mmCIF file of C-alpha atoms in Angstrom:
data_model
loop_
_atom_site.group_PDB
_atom_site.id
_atom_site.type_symbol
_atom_site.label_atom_id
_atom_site.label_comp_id
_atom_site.label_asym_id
_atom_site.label_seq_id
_atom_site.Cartn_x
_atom_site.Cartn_y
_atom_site.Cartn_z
ATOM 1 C CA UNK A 151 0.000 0.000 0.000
ATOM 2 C CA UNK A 152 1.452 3.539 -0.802
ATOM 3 C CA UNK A 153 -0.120 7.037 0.219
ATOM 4 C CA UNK A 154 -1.474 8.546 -2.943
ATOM 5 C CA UNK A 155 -2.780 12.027 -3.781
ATOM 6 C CA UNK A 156 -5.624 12.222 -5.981
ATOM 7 C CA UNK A 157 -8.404 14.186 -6.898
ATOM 8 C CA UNK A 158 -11.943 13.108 -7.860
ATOM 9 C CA UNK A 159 -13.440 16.395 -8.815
ATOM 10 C CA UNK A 160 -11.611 19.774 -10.459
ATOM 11 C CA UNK A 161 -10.901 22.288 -8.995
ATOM 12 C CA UNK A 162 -8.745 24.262 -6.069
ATOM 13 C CA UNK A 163 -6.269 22.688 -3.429
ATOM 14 C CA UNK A 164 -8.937 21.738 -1.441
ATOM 15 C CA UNK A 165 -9.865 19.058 -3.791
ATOM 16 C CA UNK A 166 -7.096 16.741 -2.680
ATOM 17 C CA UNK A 167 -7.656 13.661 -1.347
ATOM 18 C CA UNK A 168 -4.997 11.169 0.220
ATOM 19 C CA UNK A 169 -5.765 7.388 0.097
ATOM 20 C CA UNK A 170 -3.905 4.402 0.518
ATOM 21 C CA UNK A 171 -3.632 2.475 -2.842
ATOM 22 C CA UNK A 172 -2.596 -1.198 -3.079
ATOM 23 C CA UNK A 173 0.828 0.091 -6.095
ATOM 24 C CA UNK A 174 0.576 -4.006 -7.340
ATOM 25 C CA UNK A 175 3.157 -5.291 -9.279
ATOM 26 C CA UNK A 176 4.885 -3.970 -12.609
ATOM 27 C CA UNK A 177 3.708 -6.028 -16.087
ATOM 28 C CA UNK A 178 5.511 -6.047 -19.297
ATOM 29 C CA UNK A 179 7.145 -2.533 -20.361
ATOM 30 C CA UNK A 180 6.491 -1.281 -16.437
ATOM 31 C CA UNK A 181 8.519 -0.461 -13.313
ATOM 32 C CA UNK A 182 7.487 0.122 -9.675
ATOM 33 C CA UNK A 183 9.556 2.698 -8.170
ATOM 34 C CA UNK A 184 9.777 3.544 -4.634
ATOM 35 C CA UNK A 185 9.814 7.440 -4.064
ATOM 36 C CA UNK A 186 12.080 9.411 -2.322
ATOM 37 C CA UNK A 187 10.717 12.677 -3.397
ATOM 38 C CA UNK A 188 8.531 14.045 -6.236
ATOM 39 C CA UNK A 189 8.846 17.373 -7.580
ATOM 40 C CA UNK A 190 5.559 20.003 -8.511
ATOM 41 C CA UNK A 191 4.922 21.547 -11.454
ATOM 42 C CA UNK A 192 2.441 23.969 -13.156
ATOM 43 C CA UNK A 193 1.356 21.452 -15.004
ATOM 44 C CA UNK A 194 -0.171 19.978 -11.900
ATOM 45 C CA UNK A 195 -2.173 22.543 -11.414
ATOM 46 C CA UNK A 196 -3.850 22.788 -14.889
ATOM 47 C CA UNK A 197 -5.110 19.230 -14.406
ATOM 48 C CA UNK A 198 -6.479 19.456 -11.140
ATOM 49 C CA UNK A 199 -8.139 22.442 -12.196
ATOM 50 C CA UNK A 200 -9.219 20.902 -15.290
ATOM 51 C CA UNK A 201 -7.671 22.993 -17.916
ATOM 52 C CA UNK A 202 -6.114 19.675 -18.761
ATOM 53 C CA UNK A 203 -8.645 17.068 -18.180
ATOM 54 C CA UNK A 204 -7.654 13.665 -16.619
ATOM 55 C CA UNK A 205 -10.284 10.670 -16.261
ATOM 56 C CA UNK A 206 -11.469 11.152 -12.607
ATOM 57 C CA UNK A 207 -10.660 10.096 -10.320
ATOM 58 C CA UNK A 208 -7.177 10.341 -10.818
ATOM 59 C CA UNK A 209 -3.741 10.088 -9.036
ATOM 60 C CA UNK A 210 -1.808 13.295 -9.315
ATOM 61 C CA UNK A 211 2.077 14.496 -10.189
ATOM 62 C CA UNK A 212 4.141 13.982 -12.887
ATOM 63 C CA UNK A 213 7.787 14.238 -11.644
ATOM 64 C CA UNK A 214 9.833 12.241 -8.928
ATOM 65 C CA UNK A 215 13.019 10.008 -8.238
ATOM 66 C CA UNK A 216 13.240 7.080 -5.653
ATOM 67 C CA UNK A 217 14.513 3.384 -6.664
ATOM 68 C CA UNK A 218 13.400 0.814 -8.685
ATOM 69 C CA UNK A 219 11.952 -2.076 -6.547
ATOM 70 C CA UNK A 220 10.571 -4.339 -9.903
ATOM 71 C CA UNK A 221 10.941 -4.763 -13.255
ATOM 72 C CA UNK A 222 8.105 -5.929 -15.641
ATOM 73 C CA UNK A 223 9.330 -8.617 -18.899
ATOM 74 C CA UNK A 224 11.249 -6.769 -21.252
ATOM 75 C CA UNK A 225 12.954 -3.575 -19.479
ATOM 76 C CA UNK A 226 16.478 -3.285 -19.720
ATOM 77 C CA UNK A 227 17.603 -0.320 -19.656
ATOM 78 C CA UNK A 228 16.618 -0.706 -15.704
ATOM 79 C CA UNK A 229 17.121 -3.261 -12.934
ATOM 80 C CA UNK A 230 16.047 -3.428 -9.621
ATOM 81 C CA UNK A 231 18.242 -1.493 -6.976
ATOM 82 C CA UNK A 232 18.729 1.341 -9.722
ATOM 83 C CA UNK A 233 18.376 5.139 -8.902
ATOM 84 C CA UNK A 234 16.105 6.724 -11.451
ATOM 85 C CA UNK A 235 13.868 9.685 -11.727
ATOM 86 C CA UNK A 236 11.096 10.548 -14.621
ATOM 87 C CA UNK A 237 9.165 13.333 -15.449
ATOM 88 C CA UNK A 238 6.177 11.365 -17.614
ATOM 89 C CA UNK A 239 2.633 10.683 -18.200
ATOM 90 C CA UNK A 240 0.648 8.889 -16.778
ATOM 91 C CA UNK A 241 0.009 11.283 -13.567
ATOM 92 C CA UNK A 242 0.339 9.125 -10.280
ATOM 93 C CA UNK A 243 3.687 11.042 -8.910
ATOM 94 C CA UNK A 244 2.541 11.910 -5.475
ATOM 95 C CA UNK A 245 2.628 8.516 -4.174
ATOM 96 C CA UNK A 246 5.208 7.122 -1.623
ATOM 97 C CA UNK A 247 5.198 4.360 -4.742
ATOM 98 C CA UNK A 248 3.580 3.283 -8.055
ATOM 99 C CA UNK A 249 3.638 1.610 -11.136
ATOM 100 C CA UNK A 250 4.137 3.354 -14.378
ATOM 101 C CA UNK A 251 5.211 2.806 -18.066
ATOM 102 C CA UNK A 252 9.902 2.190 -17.962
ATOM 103 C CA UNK A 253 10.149 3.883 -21.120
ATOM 104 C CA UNK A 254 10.612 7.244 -19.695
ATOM 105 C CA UNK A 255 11.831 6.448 -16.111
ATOM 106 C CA UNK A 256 15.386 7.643 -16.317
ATOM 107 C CA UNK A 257 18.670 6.105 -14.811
ATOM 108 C CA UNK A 258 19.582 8.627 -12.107
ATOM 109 C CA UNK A 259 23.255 9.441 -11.765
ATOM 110 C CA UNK A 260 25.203 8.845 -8.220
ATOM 111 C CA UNK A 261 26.300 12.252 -8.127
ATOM 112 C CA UNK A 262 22.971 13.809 -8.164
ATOM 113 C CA UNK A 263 20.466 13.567 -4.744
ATOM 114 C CA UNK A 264 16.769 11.996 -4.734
ATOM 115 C CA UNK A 265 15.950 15.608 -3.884
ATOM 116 C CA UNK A 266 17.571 17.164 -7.201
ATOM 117 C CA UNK A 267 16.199 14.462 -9.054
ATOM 118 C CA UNK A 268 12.913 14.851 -7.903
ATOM 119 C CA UNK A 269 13.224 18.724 -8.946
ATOM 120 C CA UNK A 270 15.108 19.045 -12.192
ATOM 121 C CA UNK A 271 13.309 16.266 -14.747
ATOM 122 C CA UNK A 272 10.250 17.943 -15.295
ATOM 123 C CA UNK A 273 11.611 21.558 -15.558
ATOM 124 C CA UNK A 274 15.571 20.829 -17.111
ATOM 125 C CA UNK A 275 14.140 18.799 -20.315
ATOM 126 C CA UNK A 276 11.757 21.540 -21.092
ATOM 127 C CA UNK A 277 15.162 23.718 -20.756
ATOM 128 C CA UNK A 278 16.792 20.885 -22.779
ATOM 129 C CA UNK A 279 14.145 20.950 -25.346
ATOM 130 C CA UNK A 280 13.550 24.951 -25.449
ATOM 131 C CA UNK A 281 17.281 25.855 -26.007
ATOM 132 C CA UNK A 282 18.509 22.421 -28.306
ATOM 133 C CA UNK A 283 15.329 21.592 -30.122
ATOM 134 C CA UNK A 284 12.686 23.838 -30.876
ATOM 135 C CA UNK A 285 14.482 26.545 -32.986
ATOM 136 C CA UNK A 286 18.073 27.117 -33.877
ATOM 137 C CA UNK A 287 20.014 29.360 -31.113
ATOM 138 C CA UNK A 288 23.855 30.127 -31.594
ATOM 139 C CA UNK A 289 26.428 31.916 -28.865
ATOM 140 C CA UNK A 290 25.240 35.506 -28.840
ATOM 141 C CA UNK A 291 21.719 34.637 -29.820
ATOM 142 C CA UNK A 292 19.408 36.918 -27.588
ATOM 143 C CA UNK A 293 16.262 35.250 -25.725
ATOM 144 C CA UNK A 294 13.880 36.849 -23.402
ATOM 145 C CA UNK A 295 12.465 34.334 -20.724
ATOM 146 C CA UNK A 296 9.646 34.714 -18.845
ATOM 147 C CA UNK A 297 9.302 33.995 -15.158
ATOM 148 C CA UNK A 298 12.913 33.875 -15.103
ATOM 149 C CA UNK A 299 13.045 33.288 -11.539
ATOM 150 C CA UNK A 300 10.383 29.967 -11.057
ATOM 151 C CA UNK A 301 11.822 26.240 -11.204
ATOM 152 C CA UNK A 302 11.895 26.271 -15.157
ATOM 153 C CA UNK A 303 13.219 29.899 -15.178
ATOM 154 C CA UNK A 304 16.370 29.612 -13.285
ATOM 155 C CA UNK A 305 17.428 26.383 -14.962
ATOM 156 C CA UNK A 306 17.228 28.377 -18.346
ATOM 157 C CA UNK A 307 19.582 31.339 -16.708
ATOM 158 C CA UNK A 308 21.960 29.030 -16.322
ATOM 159 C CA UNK A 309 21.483 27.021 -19.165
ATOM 160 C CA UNK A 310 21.958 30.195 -21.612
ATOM 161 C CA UNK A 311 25.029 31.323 -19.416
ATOM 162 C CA UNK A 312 26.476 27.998 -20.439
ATOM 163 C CA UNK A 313 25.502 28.071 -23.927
ATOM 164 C CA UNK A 314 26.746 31.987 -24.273
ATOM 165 C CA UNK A 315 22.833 33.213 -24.955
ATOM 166 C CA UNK A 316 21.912 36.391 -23.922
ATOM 167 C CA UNK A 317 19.033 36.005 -21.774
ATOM 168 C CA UNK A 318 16.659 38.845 -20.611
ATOM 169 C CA UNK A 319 14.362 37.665 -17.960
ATOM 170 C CA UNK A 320 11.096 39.279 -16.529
ATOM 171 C CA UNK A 321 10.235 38.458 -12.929
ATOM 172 C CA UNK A 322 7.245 40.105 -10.274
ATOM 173 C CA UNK A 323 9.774 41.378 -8.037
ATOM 174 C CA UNK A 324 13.129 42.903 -7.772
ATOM 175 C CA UNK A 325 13.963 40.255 -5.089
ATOM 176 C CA UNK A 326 13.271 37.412 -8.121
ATOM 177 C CA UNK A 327 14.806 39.417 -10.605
ATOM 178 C CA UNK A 328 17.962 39.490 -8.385
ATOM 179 C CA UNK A 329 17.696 35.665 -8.538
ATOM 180 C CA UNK A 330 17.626 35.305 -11.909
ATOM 181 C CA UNK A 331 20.425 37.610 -12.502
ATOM 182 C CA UNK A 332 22.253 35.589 -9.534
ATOM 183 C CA UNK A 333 21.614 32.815 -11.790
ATOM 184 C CA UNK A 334 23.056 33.788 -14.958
ATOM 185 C CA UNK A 335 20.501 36.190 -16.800
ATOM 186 C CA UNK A 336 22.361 38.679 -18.531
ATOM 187 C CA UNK A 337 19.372 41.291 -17.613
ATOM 188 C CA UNK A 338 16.133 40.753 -15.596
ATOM 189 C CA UNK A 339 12.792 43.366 -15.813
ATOM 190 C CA UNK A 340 10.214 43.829 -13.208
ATOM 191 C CA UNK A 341 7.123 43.120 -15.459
ATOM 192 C CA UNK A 342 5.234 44.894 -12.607
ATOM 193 C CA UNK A 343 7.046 48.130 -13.019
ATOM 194 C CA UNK A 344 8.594 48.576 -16.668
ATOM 195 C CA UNK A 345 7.224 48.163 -19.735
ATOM 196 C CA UNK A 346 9.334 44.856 -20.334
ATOM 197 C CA UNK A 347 8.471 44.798 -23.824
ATOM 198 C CA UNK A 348 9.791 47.429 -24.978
ATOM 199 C CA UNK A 349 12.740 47.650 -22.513
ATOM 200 C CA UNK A 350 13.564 44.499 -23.725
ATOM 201 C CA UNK A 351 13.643 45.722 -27.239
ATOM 202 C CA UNK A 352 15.774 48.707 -26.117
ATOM 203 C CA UNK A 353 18.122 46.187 -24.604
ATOM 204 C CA UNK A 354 19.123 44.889 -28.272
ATOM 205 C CA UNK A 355 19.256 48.402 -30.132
ATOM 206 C CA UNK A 356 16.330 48.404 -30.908
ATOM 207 C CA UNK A 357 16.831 45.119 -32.974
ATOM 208 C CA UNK A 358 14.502 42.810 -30.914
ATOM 209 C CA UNK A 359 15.056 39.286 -29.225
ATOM 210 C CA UNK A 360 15.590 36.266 -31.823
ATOM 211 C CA UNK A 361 13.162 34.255 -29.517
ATOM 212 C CA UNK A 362 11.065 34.581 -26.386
ATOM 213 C CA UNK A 363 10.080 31.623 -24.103
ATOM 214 C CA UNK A 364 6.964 32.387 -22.519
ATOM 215 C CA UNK A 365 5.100 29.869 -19.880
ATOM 216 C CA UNK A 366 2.864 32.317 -18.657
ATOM 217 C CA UNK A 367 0.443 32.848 -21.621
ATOM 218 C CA UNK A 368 -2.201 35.341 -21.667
ATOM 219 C CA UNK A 369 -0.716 38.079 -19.894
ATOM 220 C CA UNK A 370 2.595 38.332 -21.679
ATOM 221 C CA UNK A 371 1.588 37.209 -24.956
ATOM 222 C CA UNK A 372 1.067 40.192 -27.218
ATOM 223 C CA UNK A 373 4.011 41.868 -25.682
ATOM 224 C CA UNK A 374 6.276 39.244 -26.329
ATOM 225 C CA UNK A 375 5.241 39.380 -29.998
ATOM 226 C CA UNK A 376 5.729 42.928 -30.306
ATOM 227 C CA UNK A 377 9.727 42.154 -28.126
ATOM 228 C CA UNK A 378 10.935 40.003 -31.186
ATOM 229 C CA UNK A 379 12.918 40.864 -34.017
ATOM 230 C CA UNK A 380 11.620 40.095 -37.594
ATOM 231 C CA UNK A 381 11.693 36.437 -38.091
ATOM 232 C CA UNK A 382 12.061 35.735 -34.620
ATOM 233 C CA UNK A 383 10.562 32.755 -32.638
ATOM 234 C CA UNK A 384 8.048 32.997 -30.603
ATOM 235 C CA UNK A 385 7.751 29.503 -28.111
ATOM 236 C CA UNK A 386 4.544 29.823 -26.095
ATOM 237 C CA UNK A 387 5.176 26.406 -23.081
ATOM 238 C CA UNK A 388 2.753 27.335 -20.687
ATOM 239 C CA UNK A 389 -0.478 29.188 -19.594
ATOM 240 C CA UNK A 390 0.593 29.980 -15.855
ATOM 241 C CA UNK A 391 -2.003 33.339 -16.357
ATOM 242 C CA UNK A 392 -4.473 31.702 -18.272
ATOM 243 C CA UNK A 393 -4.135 29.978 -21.710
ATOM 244 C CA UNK A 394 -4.053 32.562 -25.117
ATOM 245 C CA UNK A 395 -6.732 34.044 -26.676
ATOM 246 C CA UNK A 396 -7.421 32.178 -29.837
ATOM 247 C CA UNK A 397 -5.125 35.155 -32.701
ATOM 248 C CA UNK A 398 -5.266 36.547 -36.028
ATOM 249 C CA UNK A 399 -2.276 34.492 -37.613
ATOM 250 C CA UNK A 400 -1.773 38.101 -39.943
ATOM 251 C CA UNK A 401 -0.381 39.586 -37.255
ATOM 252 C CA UNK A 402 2.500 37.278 -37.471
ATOM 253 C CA UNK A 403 3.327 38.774 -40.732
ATOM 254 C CA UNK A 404 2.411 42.522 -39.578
ATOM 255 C CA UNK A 405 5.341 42.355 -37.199
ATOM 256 C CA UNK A 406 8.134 40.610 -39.247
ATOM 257 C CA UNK A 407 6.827 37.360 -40.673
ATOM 258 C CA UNK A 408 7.162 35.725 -36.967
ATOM 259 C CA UNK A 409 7.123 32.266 -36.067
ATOM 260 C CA UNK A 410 4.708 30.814 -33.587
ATOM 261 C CA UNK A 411 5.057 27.954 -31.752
ATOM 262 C CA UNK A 412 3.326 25.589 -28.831
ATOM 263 C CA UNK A 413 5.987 22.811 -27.860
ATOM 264 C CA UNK A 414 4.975 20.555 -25.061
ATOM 265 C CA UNK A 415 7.573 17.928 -22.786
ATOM 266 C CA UNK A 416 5.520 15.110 -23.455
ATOM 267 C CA UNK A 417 6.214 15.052 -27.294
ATOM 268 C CA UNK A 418 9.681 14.749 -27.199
ATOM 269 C CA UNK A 419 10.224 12.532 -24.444
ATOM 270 C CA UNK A 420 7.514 9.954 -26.137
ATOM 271 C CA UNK A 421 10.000 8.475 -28.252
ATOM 272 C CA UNK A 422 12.595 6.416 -25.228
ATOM 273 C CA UNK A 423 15.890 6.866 -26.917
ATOM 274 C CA UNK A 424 15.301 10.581 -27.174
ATOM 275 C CA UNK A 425 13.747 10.859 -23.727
ATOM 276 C CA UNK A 426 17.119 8.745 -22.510
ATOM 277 C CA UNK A 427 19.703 11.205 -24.298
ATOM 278 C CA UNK A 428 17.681 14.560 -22.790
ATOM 279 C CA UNK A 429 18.049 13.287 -19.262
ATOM 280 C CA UNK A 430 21.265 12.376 -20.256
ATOM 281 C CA UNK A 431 22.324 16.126 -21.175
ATOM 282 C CA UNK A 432 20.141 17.516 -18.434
ATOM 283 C CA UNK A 433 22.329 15.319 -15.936
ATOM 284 C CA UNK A 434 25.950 16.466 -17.507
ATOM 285 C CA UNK A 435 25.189 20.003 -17.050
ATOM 286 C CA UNK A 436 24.135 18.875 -13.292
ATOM 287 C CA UNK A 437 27.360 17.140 -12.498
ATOM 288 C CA UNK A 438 29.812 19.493 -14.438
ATOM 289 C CA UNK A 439 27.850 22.562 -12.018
ATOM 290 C CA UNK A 440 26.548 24.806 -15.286
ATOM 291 C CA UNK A 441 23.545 23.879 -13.766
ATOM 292 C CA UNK A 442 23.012 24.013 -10.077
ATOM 293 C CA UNK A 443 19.414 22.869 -9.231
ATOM 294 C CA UNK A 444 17.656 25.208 -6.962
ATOM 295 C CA UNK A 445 15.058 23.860 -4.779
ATOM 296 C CA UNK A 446 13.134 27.198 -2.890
ATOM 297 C CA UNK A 447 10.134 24.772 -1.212
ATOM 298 C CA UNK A 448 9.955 21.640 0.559
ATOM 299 C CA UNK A 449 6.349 20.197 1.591
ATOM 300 C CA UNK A 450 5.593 17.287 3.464
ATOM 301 C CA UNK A 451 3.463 14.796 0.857
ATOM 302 C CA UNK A 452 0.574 15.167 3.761
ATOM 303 C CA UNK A 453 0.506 19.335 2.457
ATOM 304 C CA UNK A 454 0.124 18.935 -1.138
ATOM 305 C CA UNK A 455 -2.936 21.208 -1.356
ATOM 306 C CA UNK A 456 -0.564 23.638 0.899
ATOM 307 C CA UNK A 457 2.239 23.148 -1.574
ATOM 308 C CA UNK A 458 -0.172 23.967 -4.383
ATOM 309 C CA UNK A 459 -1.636 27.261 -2.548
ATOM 310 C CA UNK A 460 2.352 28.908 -2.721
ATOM 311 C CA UNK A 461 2.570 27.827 -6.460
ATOM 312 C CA UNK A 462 -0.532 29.426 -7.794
ATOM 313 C CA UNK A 463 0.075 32.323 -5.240
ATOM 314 C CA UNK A 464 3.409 33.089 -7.232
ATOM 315 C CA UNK A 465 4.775 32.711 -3.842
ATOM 316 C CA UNK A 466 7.567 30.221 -4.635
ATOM 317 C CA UNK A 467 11.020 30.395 -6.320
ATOM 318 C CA UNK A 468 13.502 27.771 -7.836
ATOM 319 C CA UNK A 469 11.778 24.474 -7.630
ATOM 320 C CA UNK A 470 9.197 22.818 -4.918
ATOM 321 C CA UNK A 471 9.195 19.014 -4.005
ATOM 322 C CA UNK A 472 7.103 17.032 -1.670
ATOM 323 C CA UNK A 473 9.347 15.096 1.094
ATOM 324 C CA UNK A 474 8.051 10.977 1.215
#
């Protein structure tokens, strides 16, 4: 038996329950894992709010490390006894255990903690992804990140430090934009006191960013078309304000015949040997320390509707995990 947080209608925190489920025993293609400590996400919150509906009821979480206790028939790239940490569908992460699908469980390396594991899948392959596979980026390429200080955000500082990208951040406060620039952010603008858009712009000569990565959505969408240079990118990953007003494609070509894309995790990690060689990269920059993983919240499993409070709140920084 293994606590489990689910929900069995949508909608705030409050709608989390915590049951004991029997977690059974892997079949072919599965793993059980036993968690050490799962890591939250945004995306959490869209599907217990329903903006991303799940079959209900439903377990909840996508993202935590532990060891593997069994292996189903015909797994090998794990064994029982093996560190490993995932960031994957099906939801069921906030579980002291479970039973999911091997293909995207992910050896975890010795040098990196349950704790760091549990915090950097989810959030370091979307960085992976963002600056390696979604549109070309070069040394001296310019990018303008939003919420450059959450768990995502601070991973891509120092991922474009690393890479020698010019990143411009945005943050609520000067505190996080001091973080992000801590970090590795080149610049960071209070989005609550400057017009970031067009500072941003002002912060390439007038020339404009060659992409922006944007997880919040509605709020920061039209001015981080209007930030871009012709041609840019524009990589819309998230709806943390609400998701985007359906748009006038035209207006792609009325500001410099932009590009417009919406690139979700779960597509690129769906084929193994790709999902493999991103954790792979995501744990090199880990263990050579261009990327430090940050962890600003630690909740007891018990206070997952707690934990999800101080995430839509805004009130968190660097990544949040739940402690088994």
């Amino acid at each position: 038996m293994a606590l489990t947080a689910i929900i069995e209608a949508y909608g705030g925190p409050e709608q989390f329950k915590l049951v004991e489920r029997d977690v059974g025993a892997p079949a072919a293609g599965e793993v059980r894992i036993a968690h050490k400590a799962v890591g939250l996400n945004f995306i959490d919150v869209y599907q217990r709010t329903g903006l991303y509906p799940l079959n209900l009821p439903h377990a909840m979480g996508m993202e935590a490390a532990g060891v593997i206790d069994a292996v189903g028939e015909g797994v090998t790239h794990l064994k029982v006894g093996d560190r490993a940490a995932y960031a994957s569908q099906p939801p069921g992460a906030y579980s002291e255990a479970r039973v999911m699908p091997a293909a995207q469980v992910c050896p975890l390396p010795d040098g990196i903690s349950f704790e760091e594991g549990a915090a950097m899948m989810l959030k370091g392959m979307t960085v992976e992804y963002l600056f390696h596979r979604t549109t070309p980026l070069k040394r001296g390429d310019t990018v303008l990140f939003h919420a450059a200080a959450g768990g995502v955000g601070l991973l891509a500082c120092q991922w474009a430090r690393a890479q020698g990208i010019t990143l411009i951040g945005t943050a609520g406060t000067d505190a996080k934009c001091q973080l992000a620039l801590d970090h590795g952010a080149t610049h960071c603008l209070n989005y609550r006191e400057e017009d970031w858009s067009a500072q941003a712009r002002d912060l390439t000569g007038g020339a404009g960013v060659d992409a922006v990565m944007d997880a919040v959505g509605k709020d920061t969408f039209d001015g981080s078309l209007n930030a871009l240079k012709p041609l840019g990118m524009m990589i819309s990953f998230g709806a943390a304000s609400g998701p985007v007003p359906p748009i006038d494609v035209g207006i792609l070509g009325k500001k410099g015949s932009l590009k417009l894309t919406r690139p979700t995790l779960f597509t690129h990690i769906g084929d193994h040997a790709t999902c493999q060689a991103m954790a792979r990269h995501l744990g090199e920059k880990v263990l050579s320390g261009d990327v430090k993983i940050n962890i600003g919240q630690r909740f007891d499993l018990r206070d997952v509707a707690k934990a999800h409070e101080a995430l839509e709140a805004r009130q968190t920084t660097g990544s949040t995990i739940l402690e088994i």
